[in-house]
């Protein structure tokens, strides 16, 4: 007699498995962050942002804070996409009020001077320890999401050494030295597979790939440097961890979110708020679960507009699998009361 696999009971896992739920699960990008006073207090205790990322007890503590305060259905590991470049050998630091700085890969002997992908684990061991603590301490109904940056987005920081408005330096390397650019994408792809696989081994139940700058890739470049690497990472992770749900976020893909959904093979496509929920319900949701897409500014402005937009998104996606989220991360100037209002509105009886 064959025994059917037990269906998942956590709401997020059910939505990712394709189930249409009366109320979608909800979590929020950057849910552990500066808009919360308890986050700011723990960060001060750690000293700075990177020390917080590499302190398993404190990183687990800030991951749990929004779960305690709001009862989100999912918890995202507290870390940063730029820990991988650091594990590959680049220097990384954060300038207060400005953002990340790295020693650009092009100025340090190029890709040849980076560490091999399987040499990242010692540096990243504290992150795996954070995952282990969370797997133990999260409430039984809360899903633990691990994450990494997608290769293109990580490459843009490794090439420029900082965030850039148009990812100009990365586009320049792609156009001027394509073999070097492609070698970099390849090294990050391999490192990302290793990193996420180790997060899953430590207890992450879902993984998410953040391609925050996918929108600056046009035409074939989007296929080759955003979609294809994410498809390969997804395939390899699912081969190593059968049944592992994957969320992919090719931010800024616009109408190409539908191609991305078809080609990546992820269980869920996260969308930003530049596309309408009605469009995404028609063109993306038939292919995969959709995550999104309330504009983050509603967490600052609140009021009736927040209520109306939350209902509009919930209703637009009500006929298929949906995970409610923002279109991008919550900003430091957000009001914690507005987060509570969003959750209350989402979960109200219709
Ligand atoms: C591009 C990118 C980065 N990091 C990340 C991305 C992709 C998603 C996106 O587009 O926002 C992803 C990220 N960064 C962080 C998380 C933790 C999980 C979460 O709560 O979502 C995740 C998933 C913590 C963080 N990462 C960062 C903070 C703020 C740091 C602080 O406390 O000072 C947090 C909570 C810093 C960071 N980290 C990065 C930048 C550009 C900055 C500076 C900008 C800023 O200050 O908001 C790189």
Coordinates of C-alpha atoms and ligand atoms in Angstrom, one line a residue:
X1 CA 0.0 0.0 0.0
X2 CA 1.4 3.4 -0.9
X3 CA 1.1 6.2 1.7
X4 CA 0.3 9.6 0.3
X5 CA 2.7 12.4 1.5
X6 CA 1.2 14.4 4.3
X7 CA 0.1 17.8 2.9
X8 CA 1.8 20.8 4.5
X9 CA -0.2 22.5 7.3
X10 CA 1.6 25.8 7.6
X11 CA -0.2 28.5 5.6
X12 CA 2.8 29.7 3.7
X13 CA 3.7 26.2 2.6
X14 CA 0.1 25.5 1.5
X15 CA 0.1 28.6 -0.7
X16 CA 3.5 27.7 -2.2
X17 CA 2.1 24.2 -2.9
X18 CA -0.6 25.9 -5.1
X19 CA -3.5 26.0 -2.7
X20 CA -6.0 28.9 -2.9
X21 CA -6.7 29.9 0.7
X22 CA -9.6 32.0 2.0
X23 CA -7.0 34.4 3.6
X24 CA -3.5 34.4 2.1
X25 CA -0.4 34.0 4.3
X26 CA 1.4 37.3 5.0
X27 CA 5.0 38.4 5.7
X28 CA 6.9 41.5 4.8
X29 CA 10.3 42.1 3.1
X30 CA 12.6 43.7 5.6
X31 CA 10.2 42.9 8.4
X32 CA 13.1 43.0 10.8
X33 CA 14.3 46.5 10.4
X34 CA 14.8 50.0 11.5
X35 CA 11.1 50.9 11.6
X36 CA 10.9 48.8 14.8
X37 CA 12.3 50.3 18.1
X38 CA 13.2 46.8 19.3
X39 CA 15.3 46.2 16.2
X40 CA 17.2 49.5 16.7
X41 CA 17.8 48.5 20.4
X42 CA 19.3 45.1 19.4
X43 CA 21.3 46.6 16.6
X44 CA 22.8 49.0 19.1
X45 CA 23.7 46.1 21.4
X46 CA 25.5 44.3 18.5
X47 CA 27.4 47.5 17.6
X48 CA 26.7 47.7 13.9
X49 CA 24.7 46.0 11.1
X50 CA 27.4 43.4 10.1
X51 CA 28.1 42.5 13.7
X52 CA 24.4 41.8 14.1
X53 CA 24.4 39.6 10.9
X54 CA 27.2 37.5 12.3
X55 CA 25.9 37.2 15.9
X56 CA 23.6 34.2 15.8
X57 CA 21.8 34.9 19.1
X58 CA 21.1 38.6 18.2
X59 CA 20.3 37.8 14.5
X60 CA 17.8 35.2 15.7
X61 CA 16.4 37.7 18.2
X62 CA 15.7 40.4 15.5
X63 CA 14.2 37.7 13.2
X64 CA 11.8 36.8 15.9
X65 CA 10.8 40.4 16.9
X66 CA 8.3 40.9 14.0
X67 CA 6.8 37.5 14.6
X68 CA 6.1 38.3 18.3
X69 CA 4.7 41.7 17.5
X70 CA 2.6 40.8 14.5
X71 CA 2.2 37.0 14.1
X72 CA 3.4 37.0 10.5
X73 CA 3.0 33.6 8.8
X74 CA 6.6 33.5 7.7
X75 CA 9.9 34.6 9.2
X76 CA 12.9 35.5 7.0
X77 CA 16.4 34.8 8.2
X78 CA 18.1 38.0 9.3
X79 CA 21.3 38.4 7.1
X80 CA 22.2 40.2 4.0
X81 CA 22.8 39.4 0.3
X82 CA 26.3 40.9 0.5
X83 CA 27.6 38.3 3.0
X84 CA 28.3 36.0 0.0
X85 CA 30.7 38.5 -1.8
X86 CA 32.4 38.8 1.6
X87 CA 32.7 35.0 1.9
X88 CA 34.2 35.0 -1.6
X89 CA 37.0 37.3 -0.4
X90 CA 35.9 40.9 -1.0
X91 CA 36.0 43.4 1.8
X92 CA 32.6 44.6 3.0
X93 CA 31.5 47.5 5.2
X94 CA 28.5 49.7 5.6
X95 CA 28.7 53.5 5.7
X96 CA 26.0 54.9 8.0
X97 CA 23.3 56.8 6.1
X98 CA 24.8 55.7 2.7
X99 CA 24.8 51.9 2.4
X100 CA 27.2 49.1 1.5
X101 CA 30.7 49.4 0.3
X102 CA 32.8 46.6 -1.1
X103 CA 36.3 46.3 -2.6
X104 CA 35.4 46.0 -6.3
X105 CA 36.1 42.6 -7.8
X106 CA 37.8 44.2 -10.8
X107 CA 40.4 45.9 -8.6
X108 CA 41.4 42.8 -6.7
X109 CA 42.6 40.4 -9.4
X110 CA 39.2 39.7 -10.9
X111 CA 37.2 36.5 -10.6
X112 CA 40.4 34.4 -10.6
X113 CA 41.3 35.9 -7.2
X114 CA 38.0 35.0 -5.6
X115 CA 37.7 32.0 -3.4
X116 CA 36.1 28.9 -4.8
X117 CA 32.3 28.5 -4.2
X118 CA 32.7 25.6 -1.7
X119 CA 35.1 27.7 0.4
X120 CA 32.4 30.0 1.7
X121 CA 31.0 27.9 4.5
X122 CA 33.5 28.7 7.3
X123 CA 32.8 32.4 6.8
X124 CA 29.1 31.9 6.7
X125 CA 28.9 29.4 9.6
X126 CA 27.3 32.0 12.0
X127 CA 24.4 32.4 9.5
X128 CA 23.8 28.7 9.5
X129 CA 23.8 28.8 13.3
X130 CA 21.2 31.6 13.2
X131 CA 19.0 29.3 11.0
X132 CA 19.4 26.4 13.5
X133 CA 18.3 28.6 16.4
X134 CA 15.3 29.9 14.5
X135 CA 14.3 26.3 13.4
X136 CA 14.1 25.5 17.1
X137 CA 12.5 28.7 18.4
X138 CA 9.9 29.8 15.9
X139 CA 6.2 29.1 16.6
X140 CA 5.1 25.9 14.9
X141 CA 2.8 27.7 12.5
X142 CA 5.5 30.0 11.2
X143 CA 7.6 29.1 8.1
X144 CA 11.3 29.9 8.1
X145 CA 12.5 31.4 4.8
X146 CA 16.2 31.4 3.9
X147 CA 17.5 33.7 1.2
X148 CA 20.3 34.9 -1.1
X149 CA 20.8 37.6 -3.7
X150 CA 20.4 36.4 -7.3
X151 CA 23.7 36.4 -9.3
X152 CA 23.1 39.5 -11.3
X153 CA 22.1 41.7 -8.3
X154 CA 25.1 40.4 -6.3
X155 CA 27.4 41.0 -9.3
X156 CA 26.2 44.6 -9.6
X157 CA 27.6 45.3 -6.0
X158 CA 30.7 43.3 -6.5
X159 CA 31.6 45.2 -9.7
X160 CA 30.7 48.7 -8.6
X161 CA 31.7 48.3 -4.9
X162 CA 28.5 50.0 -3.9
X163 CA 24.8 50.5 -4.8
X164 CA 24.3 52.4 -8.1
X165 CA 21.2 54.0 -9.5
X166 CA 21.5 52.3 -13.0
X167 CA 24.0 49.5 -12.4
X168 CA 26.2 51.2 -14.9
X169 CA 29.6 49.6 -13.9
X170 CA 28.1 46.1 -14.2
X171 CA 26.6 46.8 -17.6
X172 CA 30.0 48.2 -18.7
X173 CA 31.8 45.1 -17.6
X174 CA 29.2 42.9 -19.4
X175 CA 29.7 44.9 -22.6
X176 CA 33.5 45.3 -22.4
X177 CA 34.7 42.0 -21.0
X178 CA 31.9 39.4 -21.3
X179 CA 34.0 36.4 -20.4
X180 CA 35.0 38.0 -17.1
X181 CA 31.4 39.1 -16.4
X182 CA 30.1 35.6 -17.2
X183 CA 32.8 34.0 -15.0
X184 CA 31.6 36.2 -12.2
X185 CA 27.9 35.2 -12.7
X186 CA 29.0 31.6 -12.8
X187 CA 31.0 31.8 -9.5
X188 CA 28.1 33.6 -7.7
X189 CA 25.7 31.0 -9.1
X190 CA 27.8 28.1 -7.6
X191 CA 28.3 29.9 -4.3
X192 CA 24.5 30.6 -4.0
X193 CA 23.7 27.0 -4.6
X194 CA 26.2 26.0 -1.8
X195 CA 24.9 28.8 0.5
X196 CA 21.2 28.0 0.2
X197 CA 21.8 24.3 0.3
X198 CA 23.5 24.8 3.7
X199 CA 20.7 27.0 4.9
X200 CA 18.2 24.3 4.1
X201 CA 20.4 21.7 5.8
X202 CA 20.3 23.9 8.9
X203 CA 16.5 24.2 8.9
X204 CA 15.3 26.7 6.3
X205 CA 12.0 25.4 4.9
X206 CA 11.7 27.8 1.8
X207 CA 14.3 29.8 0.0
X208 CA 14.0 33.1 -1.8
X209 CA 16.2 34.6 -4.5
X210 CA 16.3 38.4 -4.5
X211 CA 17.1 39.9 -8.0
X212 CA 16.5 43.5 -6.9
X213 CA 18.1 44.9 -10.1
X214 CA 16.6 42.5 -12.7
X215 CA 14.7 45.5 -14.1
X216 CA 17.8 47.0 -15.6
X217 CA 18.5 44.0 -17.8
X218 CA 16.8 44.2 -21.2
X219 CA 15.8 41.6 -23.8
X220 CA 18.2 38.6 -24.0
X221 CA 20.2 39.9 -21.1
X222 CA 17.3 39.4 -18.7
X223 CA 17.0 35.8 -19.9
X224 CA 20.7 35.1 -19.7
X225 CA 21.8 36.9 -16.5
X226 CA 18.7 37.0 -14.4
X227 CA 16.2 34.2 -15.4
X228 CA 18.7 31.5 -16.4
X229 CA 20.9 31.7 -13.3
X230 CA 17.8 31.7 -11.1
X231 CA 16.4 28.7 -13.0
X232 CA 19.7 26.8 -12.6
X233 CA 19.9 27.5 -8.8
X234 CA 16.2 26.4 -8.5
X235 CA 16.8 23.2 -10.4
X236 CA 19.9 22.3 -8.4
X237 CA 18.4 23.0 -5.0
X238 CA 15.3 21.0 -5.8
X239 CA 17.5 18.1 -7.0
X240 CA 19.4 18.3 -3.7
X241 CA 16.4 18.9 -1.5
X242 CA 13.3 17.3 -3.1
X243 CA 10.1 19.2 -2.5
X244 CA 11.9 22.4 -1.4
X245 CA 9.7 25.5 -2.3
X246 CA 11.5 28.3 -4.0
X247 CA 10.4 32.0 -4.3
X248 CA 12.0 34.1 -7.1
X249 CA 11.9 37.9 -7.1
X250 CA 13.0 39.4 -10.5
X251 CA 12.2 42.9 -9.3
X252 CA 11.3 45.3 -12.1
X253 CA 10.7 42.6 -14.7
X254 CA 7.4 44.2 -15.7
X255 CA 5.5 42.3 -18.4
X256 CA 8.3 39.8 -18.3
X257 CA 7.3 38.5 -14.9
X258 CA 5.2 36.0 -16.9
X259 CA 8.3 34.7 -18.8
X260 CA 10.2 34.6 -15.6
X261 CA 7.4 32.5 -14.0
X262 CA 7.5 30.0 -16.9
X263 CA 11.3 29.8 -17.2
X264 CA 12.6 29.8 -13.6
X265 CA 10.6 26.9 -12.3
X266 CA 10.1 28.5 -8.9
X267 CA 6.9 27.7 -6.9
X268 CA 6.2 31.4 -6.4
X269 CA 7.1 34.6 -8.2
X270 CA 7.4 37.7 -6.1
X271 CA 6.3 40.9 -7.9
X272 CA 6.9 44.6 -7.2
X273 CA 4.2 47.3 -7.3
X274 CA 5.0 48.5 -10.8
X275 CA 2.6 45.9 -12.2
X276 CA -1.0 45.8 -11.2
X277 CA -2.4 42.9 -9.1
X278 CA -5.1 42.5 -11.8
X279 CA -2.5 42.1 -14.5
X280 CA -0.5 39.6 -12.4
X281 CA -3.6 37.6 -11.4
X282 CA -4.3 37.1 -15.1
X283 CA -0.8 36.6 -16.5
X284 CA 1.4 35.2 -13.6
X285 CA -0.9 33.4 -11.2
X286 CA -2.0 30.7 -13.6
X287 CA 1.7 29.7 -13.8
X288 CA 2.9 30.0 -10.2
X289 CA 1.8 31.3 -6.8
X290 CA 2.3 35.1 -6.7
X291 CA 3.7 37.0 -3.8
X292 CA 3.1 40.8 -3.4
X293 CA 2.5 43.6 -4.0
X294 CA 1.4 46.5 -1.8
X295 CA 3.5 49.6 -2.3
X296 CA 5.8 50.2 0.7
X297 CA 4.8 53.8 1.0
X298 CA 1.4 52.7 2.5
X299 CA 3.4 51.7 5.6
X300 CA 4.4 55.3 5.9
X301 CA 1.1 57.0 4.9
X302 CA -1.5 54.5 6.3
X303 CA -5.2 55.5 6.4
X304 CA -8.0 54.6 4.1
X305 CA -5.7 54.3 1.1
X306 CA -3.8 51.5 2.9
X307 CA -7.1 49.7 3.7
X308 CA -8.4 50.1 0.1
X309 CA -5.2 48.8 -1.5
X310 CA -4.8 45.9 0.8
X311 CA -8.4 44.8 0.0
X312 CA -7.9 45.4 -3.7
X313 CA -4.7 43.2 -3.8
X314 CA -6.4 40.4 -1.7
X315 CA -9.4 40.4 -3.9
X316 CA -7.5 40.5 -7.2
X317 CA -5.5 37.4 -6.2
X318 CA -8.4 35.6 -4.4
X319 CA -8.9 33.0 -7.2
X320 CA -5.4 31.4 -7.0
X321 CA -2.4 30.9 -4.7
X322 CA -1.2 34.1 -3.2
X323 CA 1.2 35.2 -0.5
X324 CA 0.5 38.8 0.6
X325 CA 3.6 41.0 0.9
X326 CA 4.9 44.5 0.0
X327 CA 6.3 45.3 -3.5
X328 CA 9.7 46.0 -1.9
X329 CA 11.1 46.3 1.6
X330 CA 9.5 48.3 4.3
X331 CA 11.4 51.6 4.8
X332 CA 12.8 53.0 8.1
X333 CA 10.3 55.8 8.2
X334 CA 7.3 53.4 8.3
X335 CA 4.8 53.5 11.2
X336 CA 4.6 50.1 13.0
X337 CA 0.8 50.9 13.5
X338 CA 0.3 50.8 9.7
X339 CA 1.8 47.3 9.6
X340 CA -0.8 46.2 12.1
X341 CA -3.6 47.8 10.1
X342 CA -2.5 46.0 6.9
X343 CA -2.6 42.6 8.7
X344 CA -5.9 43.4 10.4
X345 CA -7.4 44.4 7.0
X346 CA -6.1 41.4 5.2
X347 CA -7.5 39.0 7.8
X348 CA -10.9 40.7 8.2
X349 CA -14.0 38.7 7.2
X350 CA -15.2 39.6 3.7
Ligands
LIG1 C1 19.9 44.9 -2.4 C2 19.8 44.1 -1.1 C3 20.7 44.3 0.0 N1 20.2 43.4 1.0 C4 19.1 42.7 0.5 C5 18.8 43.2 -0.8 C6 17.8 42.6 -1.7 C7 16.4 43.1 -1.4 C8 16.2 44.5 -1.7 O1 16.2 44.9 -2.8 O2 16.0 45.3 -0.7 C9 18.3 41.7 1.2 C10 18.1 41.8 2.7 N2 18.7 42.7 3.6 C11 18.2 42.4 4.8 C12 17.4 41.2 4.8 C13 16.9 40.6 6.0 C14 15.6 40.0 6.0 C15 14.4 40.9 5.9 O3 14.0 41.3 7.0 O4 13.9 41.1 4.8 C16 17.3 40.9 3.4 C17 16.5 39.8 2.8 C18 18.6 43.1 6.0 C19 19.1 44.5 5.9 N3 20.1 45.0 5.1 C20 20.3 46.3 5.4 C21 19.5 46.7 6.4 C22 19.5 48.1 7.1 C23 20.8 48.1 7.9 C24 20.7 48.8 9.2 O5 20.1 48.3 10.2 O6 21.3 49.9 9.2 C25 18.7 45.6 6.8 C26 17.7 45.5 7.9 C27 21.4 47.1 4.7 C28 21.5 47.0 3.2 N4 21.7 45.8 2.5 C29 21.7 46.1 1.2 C30 21.6 47.5 1.0 C31 21.6 48.2 -0.3 C32 21.5 48.0 2.3 C33 21.5 49.5 2.6 C34 20.2 50.1 2.4 C35 19.5 50.4 3.7 O7 20.1 50.9 4.6 O8 18.3 50.0 3.8 C36 21.9 45.1 0.1

